[in-house]
Amino acid sequence: DMAALEIELLQCRSDNFGVLVHDPVSRRTVSIDAPEEAAIVAALERRGWYLTDIFTTHHHPDHLEANLALKARYDCEITGPKNEADKIPGLGFAFGDGGAFVWAGRPVMVIETPGHTAGSMSFIWRGHLFSGDTLLIDGCGRTDFQSGSAQALYRSITGVLFALPDETVVWPGHDYHGRTSSPIGHEKSTNPRVSGKSEAEFIAIMEALNLPRPRRIDEAVPANLTSGLRHDAD
């Protein structure tokens, strides 16, 4: 029963999404990435939910900055990509491509979607895709630093994510235009970065972006980050 599922989208830092997924039957709540402790705790308290899990999509600091604080507060389990296990604080469970585990009574499919980082991972649960910075709404994550690869990202999006059923709902790690989610079928047909583009065209688009280097990207787990880092650009 999809109606029983509750999803809360939080604006964290300046432009990160925190996504809380709550299953009222099991009373489990997962945070997809953990960008900011205060925003996540406030939302949990407002809804009367208790955090049981964090699913980490990749190792960039703006996605896991609150891992250790939330783990200390709630004793929650942190699950993330095996390929980046050494870079994810508090990680309890690491999965590789095709891994699966049960959360709130339903299987979570784990798929490696490299490109934004070499170990980026996406999670699929009950028809919802949590894509981190791999696939954004009408966009995609940047590929120009920290193990990024435009070729790998193109293959992850077009070969893996676009093979999912059209009605699969994409929940991205960022959006810069006030949108929150999008069906995969919409992204397949209209995403300006990828839709109808060859691999060579996509690589050329990504190489031409010339995005500014995130100011503090080289710090492993920075404290009190004040500026968000854009992972996309128009």
JSON list of C-alpha atoms in Angstrom, two decimals:
[
{"chain": "A", "resi": 1, "resn": "ASP", "atom": "CA", "xyz": [0.00, 0.00, 0.00]},
{"chain": "A", "resi": 2, "resn": "MET", "atom": "CA", "xyz": [1.90, 3.02, -1.29]},
{"chain": "A", "resi": 3, "resn": "ALA", "atom": "CA", "xyz": [-0.50, 5.37, 0.49]},
{"chain": "A", "resi": 4, "resn": "ALA", "atom": "CA", "xyz": [0.85, 4.27, 3.87]},
{"chain": "A", "resi": 5, "resn": "LEU", "atom": "CA", "xyz": [4.35, 5.41, 2.97]},
{"chain": "A", "resi": 6, "resn": "GLU", "atom": "CA", "xyz": [5.33, 8.88, 4.15]},
{"chain": "A", "resi": 7, "resn": "ILE", "atom": "CA", "xyz": [8.14, 10.90, 2.57]},
{"chain": "A", "resi": 8, "resn": "GLU", "atom": "CA", "xyz": [9.33, 14.23, 3.95]},
{"chain": "A", "resi": 9, "resn": "LEU", "atom": "CA", "xyz": [11.67, 16.37, 1.88]},
{"chain": "A", "resi": 10, "resn": "LEU", "atom": "CA", "xyz": [13.86, 18.82, 3.81]},
{"chain": "A", "resi": 11, "resn": "GLN", "atom": "CA", "xyz": [15.89, 21.75, 2.62]},
{"chain": "A", "resi": 12, "resn": "CYS", "atom": "CA", "xyz": [19.29, 21.29, 4.25]},
{"chain": "A", "resi": 13, "resn": "ARG", "atom": "CA", "xyz": [22.24, 23.67, 4.22]},
{"chain": "A", "resi": 14, "resn": "SER", "atom": "CA", "xyz": [21.69, 25.98, 1.28]},
{"chain": "A", "resi": 15, "resn": "ASP", "atom": "CA", "xyz": [20.82, 23.58, -1.50]},
{"chain": "A", "resi": 16, "resn": "ASN", "atom": "CA", "xyz": [20.90, 19.97, -0.32]},
{"chain": "A", "resi": 17, "resn": "PHE", "atom": "CA", "xyz": [17.84, 17.82, 0.09]},
{"chain": "A", "resi": 18, "resn": "GLY", "atom": "CA", "xyz": [17.39, 15.64, 3.10]},
{"chain": "A", "resi": 19, "resn": "VAL", "atom": "CA", "xyz": [14.83, 12.94, 2.37]},
{"chain": "A", "resi": 20, "resn": "LEU", "atom": "CA", "xyz": [13.13, 11.17, 5.26]},
{"chain": "A", "resi": 21, "resn": "VAL", "atom": "CA", "xyz": [11.15, 8.03, 4.46]},
{"chain": "A", "resi": 22, "resn": "HIS", "atom": "CA", "xyz": [8.85, 6.70, 7.17]},
{"chain": "A", "resi": 23, "resn": "ASP", "atom": "CA", "xyz": [7.07, 3.37, 7.24]},
{"chain": "A", "resi": 24, "resn": "PRO", "atom": "CA", "xyz": [4.17, 3.64, 9.72]},
{"chain": "A", "resi": 25, "resn": "VAL", "atom": "CA", "xyz": [3.76, -0.13, 10.01]},
{"chain": "A", "resi": 26, "resn": "SER", "atom": "CA", "xyz": [7.29, -0.91, 11.19]},
{"chain": "A", "resi": 27, "resn": "ARG", "atom": "CA", "xyz": [7.79, 2.64, 12.55]},
{"chain": "A", "resi": 28, "resn": "ARG", "atom": "CA", "xyz": [11.19, 2.72, 10.87]},
{"chain": "A", "resi": 29, "resn": "THR", "atom": "CA", "xyz": [12.49, 5.98, 9.43]},
{"chain": "A", "resi": 30, "resn": "VAL", "atom": "CA", "xyz": [15.43, 6.33, 7.07]},
{"chain": "A", "resi": 31, "resn": "SER", "atom": "CA", "xyz": [17.28, 9.49, 6.10]},
{"chain": "A", "resi": 32, "resn": "ILE", "atom": "CA", "xyz": [18.63, 9.33, 2.54]},
{"chain": "A", "resi": 33, "resn": "ASP", "atom": "CA", "xyz": [22.02, 10.97, 3.13]},
{"chain": "A", "resi": 34, "resn": "ALA", "atom": "CA", "xyz": [22.52, 13.21, 6.16]},
{"chain": "A", "resi": 35, "resn": "PRO", "atom": "CA", "xyz": [23.36, 16.75, 5.08]},
{"chain": "A", "resi": 36, "resn": "GLU", "atom": "CA", "xyz": [22.46, 18.64, 8.25]},
{"chain": "A", "resi": 37, "resn": "GLU", "atom": "CA", "xyz": [21.74, 17.40, 11.77]},
{"chain": "A", "resi": 38, "resn": "ALA", "atom": "CA", "xyz": [19.51, 20.28, 12.93]},
{"chain": "A", "resi": 39, "resn": "ALA", "atom": "CA", "xyz": [17.12, 20.15, 9.96]},
{"chain": "A", "resi": 40, "resn": "ILE", "atom": "CA", "xyz": [16.75, 16.37, 10.17]},
{"chain": "A", "resi": 41, "resn": "VAL", "atom": "CA", "xyz": [16.22, 16.33, 13.95]},
{"chain": "A", "resi": 42, "resn": "ALA", "atom": "CA", "xyz": [13.64, 19.13, 13.72]},
{"chain": "A", "resi": 43, "resn": "ALA", "atom": "CA", "xyz": [11.67, 17.27, 11.06]},
{"chain": "A", "resi": 44, "resn": "LEU", "atom": "CA", "xyz": [11.79, 13.99, 13.00]},
{"chain": "A", "resi": 45, "resn": "GLU", "atom": "CA", "xyz": [10.54, 15.71, 16.15]},
{"chain": "A", "resi": 46, "resn": "ARG", "atom": "CA", "xyz": [7.79, 17.52, 14.28]},
{"chain": "A", "resi": 47, "resn": "ARG", "atom": "CA", "xyz": [6.53, 14.25, 12.78]},
{"chain": "A", "resi": 48, "resn": "GLY", "atom": "CA", "xyz": [7.08, 12.15, 15.90]},
{"chain": "A", "resi": 49, "resn": "TRP", "atom": "CA", "xyz": [9.43, 9.80, 14.03]},
{"chain": "A", "resi": 50, "resn": "TYR", "atom": "CA", "xyz": [12.57, 8.09, 15.35]},
{"chain": "A", "resi": 51, "resn": "LEU", "atom": "CA", "xyz": [15.54, 7.71, 13.00]},
{"chain": "A", "resi": 52, "resn": "THR", "atom": "CA", "xyz": [16.52, 4.06, 12.54]},
{"chain": "A", "resi": 53, "resn": "ASP", "atom": "CA", "xyz": [18.64, 4.22, 9.39]},
{"chain": "A", "resi": 54, "resn": "ILE", "atom": "CA", "xyz": [20.74, 6.38, 7.08]},
{"chain": "A", "resi": 55, "resn": "PHE", "atom": "CA", "xyz": [21.36, 5.35, 3.48]},
{"chain": "A", "resi": 56, "resn": "THR", "atom": "CA", "xyz": [24.46, 7.15, 2.15]},
{"chain": "A", "resi": 57, "resn": "THR", "atom": "CA", "xyz": [24.65, 7.55, -1.64]},
{"chain": "A", "resi": 58, "resn": "HIS", "atom": "CA", "xyz": [28.25, 8.78, -1.93]},
{"chain": "A", "resi": 59, "resn": "HIS", "atom": "CA", "xyz": [31.11, 10.19, 0.10]},
{"chain": "A", "resi": 60, "resn": "HIS", "atom": "CA", "xyz": [30.89, 13.94, -0.56]},
{"chain": "A", "resi": 61, "resn": "PRO", "atom": "CA", "xyz": [30.81, 15.89, 2.72]},
{"chain": "A", "resi": 62, "resn": "ASP", "atom": "CA", "xyz": [27.55, 17.69, 1.99]},
{"chain": "A", "resi": 63, "resn": "HIS", "atom": "CA", "xyz": [25.77, 14.31, 1.96]},
{"chain": "A", "resi": 64, "resn": "LEU", "atom": "CA", "xyz": [27.18, 12.72, 5.11]},
{"chain": "A", "resi": 65, "resn": "GLU", "atom": "CA", "xyz": [28.18, 15.59, 7.33]},
{"chain": "A", "resi": 66, "resn": "ALA", "atom": "CA", "xyz": [25.61, 14.64, 10.01]},
{"chain": "A", "resi": 67, "resn": "ASN", "atom": "CA", "xyz": [26.26, 10.87, 9.95]},
{"chain": "A", "resi": 68, "resn": "LEU", "atom": "CA", "xyz": [28.16, 10.65, 13.23]},
{"chain": "A", "resi": 69, "resn": "ALA", "atom": "CA", "xyz": [25.98, 13.12, 15.12]},
{"chain": "A", "resi": 70, "resn": "LEU", "atom": "CA", "xyz": [22.78, 11.33, 14.10]},
{"chain": "A", "resi": 71, "resn": "LYS", "atom": "CA", "xyz": [24.28, 7.92, 14.85]},
{"chain": "A", "resi": 72, "resn": "ALA", "atom": "CA", "xyz": [25.25, 9.13, 18.33]},
{"chain": "A", "resi": 73, "resn": "ARG", "atom": "CA", "xyz": [21.79, 10.62, 18.92]},
{"chain": "A", "resi": 74, "resn": "TYR", "atom": "CA", "xyz": [19.63, 7.77, 17.59]},
{"chain": "A", "resi": 75, "resn": "ASP", "atom": "CA", "xyz": [22.00, 4.78, 17.41]},
{"chain": "A", "resi": 76, "resn": "CYS", "atom": "CA", "xyz": [20.83, 4.39, 13.81]},
{"chain": "A", "resi": 77, "resn": "GLU", "atom": "CA", "xyz": [22.41, 2.07, 11.22]},
{"chain": "A", "resi": 78, "resn": "ILE", "atom": "CA", "xyz": [24.33, 3.61, 8.32]},
{"chain": "A", "resi": 79, "resn": "THR", "atom": "CA", "xyz": [24.37, 1.78, 4.98]},
{"chain": "A", "resi": 80, "resn": "GLY", "atom": "CA", "xyz": [26.44, 2.87, 2.00]},
{"chain": "A", "resi": 81, "resn": "PRO", "atom": "CA", "xyz": [28.54, 1.92, -1.03]},
{"chain": "A", "resi": 82, "resn": "LYS", "atom": "CA", "xyz": [31.22, -0.71, -0.55]},
{"chain": "A", "resi": 83, "resn": "ASN", "atom": "CA", "xyz": [33.49, 1.16, -2.99]},
{"chain": "A", "resi": 84, "resn": "GLU", "atom": "CA", "xyz": [33.59, 4.21, -0.69]},
{"chain": "A", "resi": 85, "resn": "ALA", "atom": "CA", "xyz": [33.40, 2.46, 2.68]},
{"chain": "A", "resi": 86, "resn": "ASP", "atom": "CA", "xyz": [36.64, 4.00, 3.92]},
{"chain": "A", "resi": 87, "resn": "LYS", "atom": "CA", "xyz": [35.31, 7.52, 3.27]},
{"chain": "A", "resi": 88, "resn": "ILE", "atom": "CA", "xyz": [31.92, 7.21, 5.02]},
{"chain": "A", "resi": 89, "resn": "PRO", "atom": "CA", "xyz": [31.95, 7.91, 8.77]},
{"chain": "A", "resi": 90, "resn": "GLY", "atom": "CA", "xyz": [29.91, 5.58, 10.96]},
{"chain": "A", "resi": 91, "resn": "LEU", "atom": "CA", "xyz": [29.24, 3.09, 8.14]},
{"chain": "A", "resi": 92, "resn": "GLY", "atom": "CA", "xyz": [27.79, -0.17, 9.45]},
{"chain": "A", "resi": 93, "resn": "PHE", "atom": "CA", "xyz": [26.73, -1.99, 6.28]},
{"chain": "A", "resi": 94, "resn": "ALA", "atom": "CA", "xyz": [28.39, -1.74, 2.87]},
{"chain": "A", "resi": 95, "resn": "PHE", "atom": "CA", "xyz": [26.88, -3.08, -0.34]},
{"chain": "A", "resi": 96, "resn": "GLY", "atom": "CA", "xyz": [28.08, -3.49, -3.90]},
{"chain": "A", "resi": 97, "resn": "ASP", "atom": "CA", "xyz": [26.17, -3.58, -7.16]},
{"chain": "A", "resi": 98, "resn": "GLY", "atom": "CA", "xyz": [23.08, -5.76, -7.18]},
{"chain": "A", "resi": 99, "resn": "GLY", "atom": "CA", "xyz": [23.06, -5.99, -3.40]},
{"chain": "A", "resi": 100, "resn": "ALA", "atom": "CA", "xyz": [19.73, -6.18, -1.64]},
{"chain": "A", "resi": 101, "resn": "PHE", "atom": "CA", "xyz": [18.54, -6.00, 1.92]},
{"chain": "A", "resi": 102, "resn": "VAL", "atom": "CA", "xyz": [15.16, -5.78, 3.60]},
{"chain": "A", "resi": 103, "resn": "TRP", "atom": "CA", "xyz": [14.05, -2.48, 5.11]},
{"chain": "A", "resi": 104, "resn": "ALA", "atom": "CA", "xyz": [10.62, -2.06, 6.72]},
{"chain": "A", "resi": 105, "resn": "GLY", "atom": "CA", "xyz": [9.60, -5.43, 5.35]},
{"chain": "A", "resi": 106, "resn": "ARG", "atom": "CA", "xyz": [10.38, -4.67, 1.70]},
{"chain": "A", "resi": 107, "resn": "PRO", "atom": "CA", "xyz": [13.54, -5.28, -0.34]},
{"chain": "A", "resi": 108, "resn": "VAL", "atom": "CA", "xyz": [15.87, -2.38, -1.03]},
{"chain": "A", "resi": 109, "resn": "MET", "atom": "CA", "xyz": [17.75, -2.80, -4.30]},
{"chain": "A", "resi": 110, "resn": "VAL", "atom": "CA", "xyz": [21.25, -1.36, -4.34]},
{"chain": "A", "resi": 111, "resn": "ILE", "atom": "CA", "xyz": [22.76, -0.31, -7.65]},
{"chain": "A", "resi": 112, "resn": "GLU", "atom": "CA", "xyz": [26.17, 1.14, -8.34]},
{"chain": "A", "resi": 113, "resn": "THR", "atom": "CA", "xyz": [25.77, 4.30, -10.41]},
{"chain": "A", "resi": 114, "resn": "PRO", "atom": "CA", "xyz": [29.32, 5.65, -10.81]},
{"chain": "A", "resi": 115, "resn": "GLY", "atom": "CA", "xyz": [30.06, 8.95, -12.53]},
{"chain": "A", "resi": 116, "resn": "HIS", "atom": "CA", "xyz": [29.51, 11.73, -10.01]},
{"chain": "A", "resi": 117, "resn": "THR", "atom": "CA", "xyz": [31.96, 9.78, -7.87]},
{"chain": "A", "resi": 118, "resn": "ALA", "atom": "CA", "xyz": [33.51, 6.41, -8.66]},
{"chain": "A", "resi": 119, "resn": "GLY", "atom": "CA", "xyz": [31.50, 4.69, -5.94]},
{"chain": "A", "resi": 120, "resn": "SER", "atom": "CA", "xyz": [28.16, 6.54, -6.12]},
{"chain": "A", "resi": 121, "resn": "MET", "atom": "CA", "xyz": [25.23, 4.29, -5.35]},
{"chain": "A", "resi": 122, "resn": "SER", "atom": "CA", "xyz": [21.46, 4.55, -5.78]},
{"chain": "A", "resi": 123, "resn": "PHE", "atom": "CA", "xyz": [18.77, 2.86, -3.70]},
{"chain": "A", "resi": 124, "resn": "ILE", "atom": "CA", "xyz": [15.40, 1.61, -4.98]},
{"chain": "A", "resi": 125, "resn": "TRP", "atom": "CA", "xyz": [12.58, 0.90, -2.53]},
{"chain": "A", "resi": 126, "resn": "ARG", "atom": "CA", "xyz": [8.88, 0.41, -3.30]},
{"chain": "A", "resi": 127, "resn": "GLY", "atom": "CA", "xyz": [9.05, 2.17, -6.66]},
{"chain": "A", "resi": 128, "resn": "HIS", "atom": "CA", "xyz": [11.11, 5.08, -5.39]},
{"chain": "A", "resi": 129, "resn": "LEU", "atom": "CA", "xyz": [14.65, 5.80, -6.62]},
{"chain": "A", "resi": 130, "resn": "PHE", "atom": "CA", "xyz": [16.99, 7.71, -4.32]},
{"chain": "A", "resi": 131, "resn": "SER", "atom": "CA", "xyz": [19.65, 8.80, -6.79]},
{"chain": "A", "resi": 132, "resn": "GLY", "atom": "CA", "xyz": [21.89, 11.11, -4.75]},
{"chain": "A", "resi": 133, "resn": "ASP", "atom": "CA", "xyz": [23.79, 13.31, -7.20]},
{"chain": "A", "resi": 134, "resn": "THR", "atom": "CA", "xyz": [23.68, 10.84, -10.10]},
{"chain": "A", "resi": 135, "resn": "LEU", "atom": "CA", "xyz": [20.37, 11.80, -11.72]},
{"chain": "A", "resi": 136, "resn": "LEU", "atom": "CA", "xyz": [18.81, 15.15, -10.88]},
{"chain": "A", "resi": 137, "resn": "ILE", "atom": "CA", "xyz": [15.53, 16.58, -12.19]},
{"chain": "A", "resi": 138, "resn": "ASP", "atom": "CA", "xyz": [16.30, 17.81, -15.72]},
{"chain": "A", "resi": 139, "resn": "GLY", "atom": "CA", "xyz": [19.99, 17.50, -14.88]},
{"chain": "A", "resi": 140, "resn": "CYS", "atom": "CA", "xyz": [22.72, 15.34, -13.40]},
{"chain": "A", "resi": 141, "resn": "GLY", "atom": "CA", "xyz": [25.60, 15.60, -10.97]},
{"chain": "A", "resi": 142, "resn": "ARG", "atom": "CA", "xyz": [28.88, 17.18, -11.96]},
{"chain": "A", "resi": 143, "resn": "THR", "atom": "CA", "xyz": [31.76, 14.92, -13.00]},
{"chain": "A", "resi": 144, "resn": "ASP", "atom": "CA", "xyz": [34.79, 17.19, -12.84]},
{"chain": "A", "resi": 145, "resn": "PHE", "atom": "CA", "xyz": [36.32, 16.38, -9.45]},
{"chain": "A", "resi": 146, "resn": "GLN", "atom": "CA", "xyz": [36.99, 13.62, -6.91]},
{"chain": "A", "resi": 147, "resn": "SER", "atom": "CA", "xyz": [36.84, 10.50, -9.08]},
{"chain": "A", "resi": 148, "resn": "GLY", "atom": "CA", "xyz": [34.07, 11.81, -11.35]},
{"chain": "A", "resi": 149, "resn": "SER", "atom": "CA", "xyz": [33.70, 10.53, -14.91]},
{"chain": "A", "resi": 150, "resn": "ALA", "atom": "CA", "xyz": [31.30, 11.85, -17.54]},
{"chain": "A", "resi": 151, "resn": "GLN", "atom": "CA", "xyz": [31.52, 8.58, -19.49]},
{"chain": "A", "resi": 152, "resn": "ALA", "atom": "CA", "xyz": [30.67, 6.54, -16.39]},
{"chain": "A", "resi": 153, "resn": "LEU", "atom": "CA", "xyz": [27.79, 8.89, -15.47]},
{"chain": "A", "resi": 154, "resn": "TYR", "atom": "CA", "xyz": [26.28, 8.65, -18.96]},
{"chain": "A", "resi": 155, "resn": "ARG", "atom": "CA", "xyz": [26.34, 4.86, -18.74]},
{"chain": "A", "resi": 156, "resn": "SER", "atom": "CA", "xyz": [24.89, 4.85, -15.23]},
{"chain": "A", "resi": 157, "resn": "ILE", "atom": "CA", "xyz": [21.99, 7.09, -16.21]},
{"chain": "A", "resi": 158, "resn": "THR", "atom": "CA", "xyz": [21.15, 5.80, -19.67]},
{"chain": "A", "resi": 159, "resn": "GLY", "atom": "CA", "xyz": [22.09, 2.15, -19.19]},
{"chain": "A", "resi": 160, "resn": "VAL", "atom": "CA", "xyz": [20.97, 1.56, -15.62]},
{"chain": "A", "resi": 161, "resn": "LEU", "atom": "CA", "xyz": [18.53, 4.17, -14.30]},
{"chain": "A", "resi": 162, "resn": "PHE", "atom": "CA", "xyz": [16.66, 4.68, -17.58]},
{"chain": "A", "resi": 163, "resn": "ALA", "atom": "CA", "xyz": [16.05, 0.92, -17.68]},
{"chain": "A", "resi": 164, "resn": "LEU", "atom": "CA", "xyz": [13.84, 1.21, -14.58]},
{"chain": "A", "resi": 165, "resn": "PRO", "atom": "CA", "xyz": [10.06, 1.34, -15.03]},
{"chain": "A", "resi": 166, "resn": "ASP", "atom": "CA", "xyz": [8.86, 4.76, -16.27]},
{"chain": "A", "resi": 167, "resn": "GLU", "atom": "CA", "xyz": [6.68, 5.31, -13.20]},
{"chain": "A", "resi": 168, "resn": "THR", "atom": "CA", "xyz": [9.66, 4.96, -10.80]},
{"chain": "A", "resi": 169, "resn": "VAL", "atom": "CA", "xyz": [9.83, 8.20, -8.78]},
{"chain": "A", "resi": 170, "resn": "VAL", "atom": "CA", "xyz": [13.23, 9.93, -8.71]},
{"chain": "A", "resi": 171, "resn": "TRP", "atom": "CA", "xyz": [14.19, 11.73, -5.46]},
{"chain": "A", "resi": 172, "resn": "PRO", "atom": "CA", "xyz": [17.44, 13.63, -6.13]},
{"chain": "A", "resi": 173, "resn": "GLY", "atom": "CA", "xyz": [20.04, 14.99, -3.72]},
{"chain": "A", "resi": 174, "resn": "HIS", "atom": "CA", "xyz": [19.68, 18.55, -5.05]},
{"chain": "A", "resi": 175, "resn": "ASP", "atom": "CA", "xyz": [17.36, 20.73, -7.06]},
{"chain": "A", "resi": 176, "resn": "TYR", "atom": "CA", "xyz": [17.86, 24.40, -7.83]},
{"chain": "A", "resi": 177, "resn": "HIS", "atom": "CA", "xyz": [14.38, 25.22, -9.12]},
{"chain": "A", "resi": 178, "resn": "GLY", "atom": "CA", "xyz": [12.00, 24.25, -6.33]},
{"chain": "A", "resi": 179, "resn": "ARG", "atom": "CA", "xyz": [11.14, 20.78, -7.65]},
{"chain": "A", "resi": 180, "resn": "THR", "atom": "CA", "xyz": [11.17, 17.71, -5.44]},
{"chain": "A", "resi": 181, "resn": "SER", "atom": "CA", "xyz": [10.67, 14.52, -7.46]},
{"chain": "A", "resi": 182, "resn": "SER", "atom": "CA", "xyz": [10.13, 13.35, -11.02]},
{"chain": "A", "resi": 183, "resn": "PRO", "atom": "CA", "xyz": [9.11, 10.10, -12.76]},
{"chain": "A", "resi": 184, "resn": "ILE", "atom": "CA", "xyz": [11.96, 8.31, -14.53]},
{"chain": "A", "resi": 185, "resn": "GLY", "atom": "CA", "xyz": [9.91, 8.32, -17.74]},
{"chain": "A", "resi": 186, "resn": "HIS", "atom": "CA", "xyz": [9.89, 12.13, -17.70]},
{"chain": "A", "resi": 187, "resn": "GLU", "atom": "CA", "xyz": [13.67, 12.24, -17.25]},
{"chain": "A", "resi": 188, "resn": "LYS", "atom": "CA", "xyz": [14.16, 9.72, -20.05]},
{"chain": "A", "resi": 189, "resn": "SER", "atom": "CA", "xyz": [12.20, 11.86, -22.49]},
{"chain": "A", "resi": 190, "resn": "THR", "atom": "CA", "xyz": [13.05, 15.42, -21.42]},
{"chain": "A", "resi": 191, "resn": "ASN", "atom": "CA", "xyz": [16.25, 15.60, -19.33]},
{"chain": "A", "resi": 192, "resn": "PRO", "atom": "CA", "xyz": [18.27, 18.17, -21.34]},
{"chain": "A", "resi": 193, "resn": "ARG", "atom": "CA", "xyz": [21.64, 16.77, -20.29]},
{"chain": "A", "resi": 194, "resn": "VAL", "atom": "CA", "xyz": [21.01, 13.18, -21.31]},
{"chain": "A", "resi": 195, "resn": "SER", "atom": "CA", "xyz": [17.80, 12.67, -23.26]},
{"chain": "A", "resi": 196, "resn": "GLY", "atom": "CA", "xyz": [18.55, 11.95, -26.91]},
{"chain": "A", "resi": 197, "resn": "LYS", "atom": "CA", "xyz": [22.25, 12.68, -26.41]},
{"chain": "A", "resi": 198, "resn": "SER", "atom": "CA", "xyz": [25.02, 10.36, -27.50]},
{"chain": "A", "resi": 199, "resn": "GLU", "atom": "CA", "xyz": [27.78, 9.52, -25.05]},
{"chain": "A", "resi": 200, "resn": "ALA", "atom": "CA", "xyz": [30.16, 11.83, -26.93]},
{"chain": "A", "resi": 201, "resn": "GLU", "atom": "CA", "xyz": [27.63, 14.69, -26.87]},
{"chain": "A", "resi": 202, "resn": "PHE", "atom": "CA", "xyz": [27.08, 14.21, -23.14]},
{"chain": "A", "resi": 203, "resn": "ILE", "atom": "CA", "xyz": [30.82, 14.22, -22.39]},
{"chain": "A", "resi": 204, "resn": "ALA", "atom": "CA", "xyz": [31.19, 17.45, -24.40]},
{"chain": "A", "resi": 205, "resn": "ILE", "atom": "CA", "xyz": [28.32, 19.08, -22.46]},
{"chain": "A", "resi": 206, "resn": "MET", "atom": "CA", "xyz": [29.87, 18.10, -19.11]},
{"chain": "A", "resi": 207, "resn": "GLU", "atom": "CA", "xyz": [33.36, 19.27, -20.12]},
{"chain": "A", "resi": 208, "resn": "ALA", "atom": "CA", "xyz": [31.97, 22.66, -21.18]},
{"chain": "A", "resi": 209, "resn": "LEU", "atom": "CA", "xyz": [30.30, 23.41, -17.82]},
{"chain": "A", "resi": 210, "resn": "ASN", "atom": "CA", "xyz": [33.40, 24.92, -16.18]},
{"chain": "A", "resi": 211, "resn": "LEU", "atom": "CA", "xyz": [31.80, 24.79, -12.73]},
{"chain": "A", "resi": 212, "resn": "PRO", "atom": "CA", "xyz": [33.54, 26.53, -9.83]},
{"chain": "A", "resi": 213, "resn": "ARG", "atom": "CA", "xyz": [35.50, 24.24, -7.57]},
{"chain": "A", "resi": 214, "resn": "PRO", "atom": "CA", "xyz": [33.62, 23.62, -4.30]},
{"chain": "A", "resi": 215, "resn": "ARG", "atom": "CA", "xyz": [35.42, 25.61, -1.66]},
{"chain": "A", "resi": 216, "resn": "ARG", "atom": "CA", "xyz": [35.85, 22.90, 0.96]},
{"chain": "A", "resi": 217, "resn": "ILE", "atom": "CA", "xyz": [35.47, 19.68, -1.00]},
{"chain": "A", "resi": 218, "resn": "ASP", "atom": "CA", "xyz": [38.82, 18.28, 0.11]},
{"chain": "A", "resi": 219, "resn": "GLU", "atom": "CA", "xyz": [37.92, 18.21, 3.80]},
{"chain": "A", "resi": 220, "resn": "ALA", "atom": "CA", "xyz": [36.75, 14.76, 4.76]},
{"chain": "A", "resi": 221, "resn": "VAL", "atom": "CA", "xyz": [33.95, 15.66, 7.17]},
{"chain": "A", "resi": 222, "resn": "PRO", "atom": "CA", "xyz": [33.87, 19.44, 7.48]},
{"chain": "A", "resi": 223, "resn": "ALA", "atom": "CA", "xyz": [32.24, 20.98, 10.51]},
{"chain": "A", "resi": 224, "resn": "ASN", "atom": "CA", "xyz": [29.53, 23.59, 10.22]},
{"chain": "A", "resi": 225, "resn": "LEU", "atom": "CA", "xyz": [29.73, 24.11, 6.49]},
{"chain": "A", "resi": 226, "resn": "THR", "atom": "CA", "xyz": [28.07, 27.38, 5.66]},
{"chain": "A", "resi": 227, "resn": "SER", "atom": "CA", "xyz": [28.09, 27.35, 1.90]},
{"chain": "A", "resi": 228, "resn": "GLY", "atom": "CA", "xyz": [26.34, 24.73, -0.18]},
{"chain": "A", "resi": 229, "resn": "LEU", "atom": "CA", "xyz": [28.15, 23.25, -3.13]},
{"chain": "A", "resi": 230, "resn": "ARG", "atom": "CA", "xyz": [26.42, 23.11, -6.46]},
{"chain": "A", "resi": 231, "resn": "HIS", "atom": "CA", "xyz": [26.60, 19.73, -8.11]},
{"chain": "A", "resi": 232, "resn": "ASP", "atom": "CA", "xyz": [24.87, 20.90, -11.25]},
{"chain": "A", "resi": 233, "resn": "ALA", "atom": "CA", "xyz": [24.67, 24.06, -13.30]},
{"chain": "A", "resi": 234, "resn": "ASP", "atom": "CA", "xyz": [22.31, 25.30, -15.95]}
]
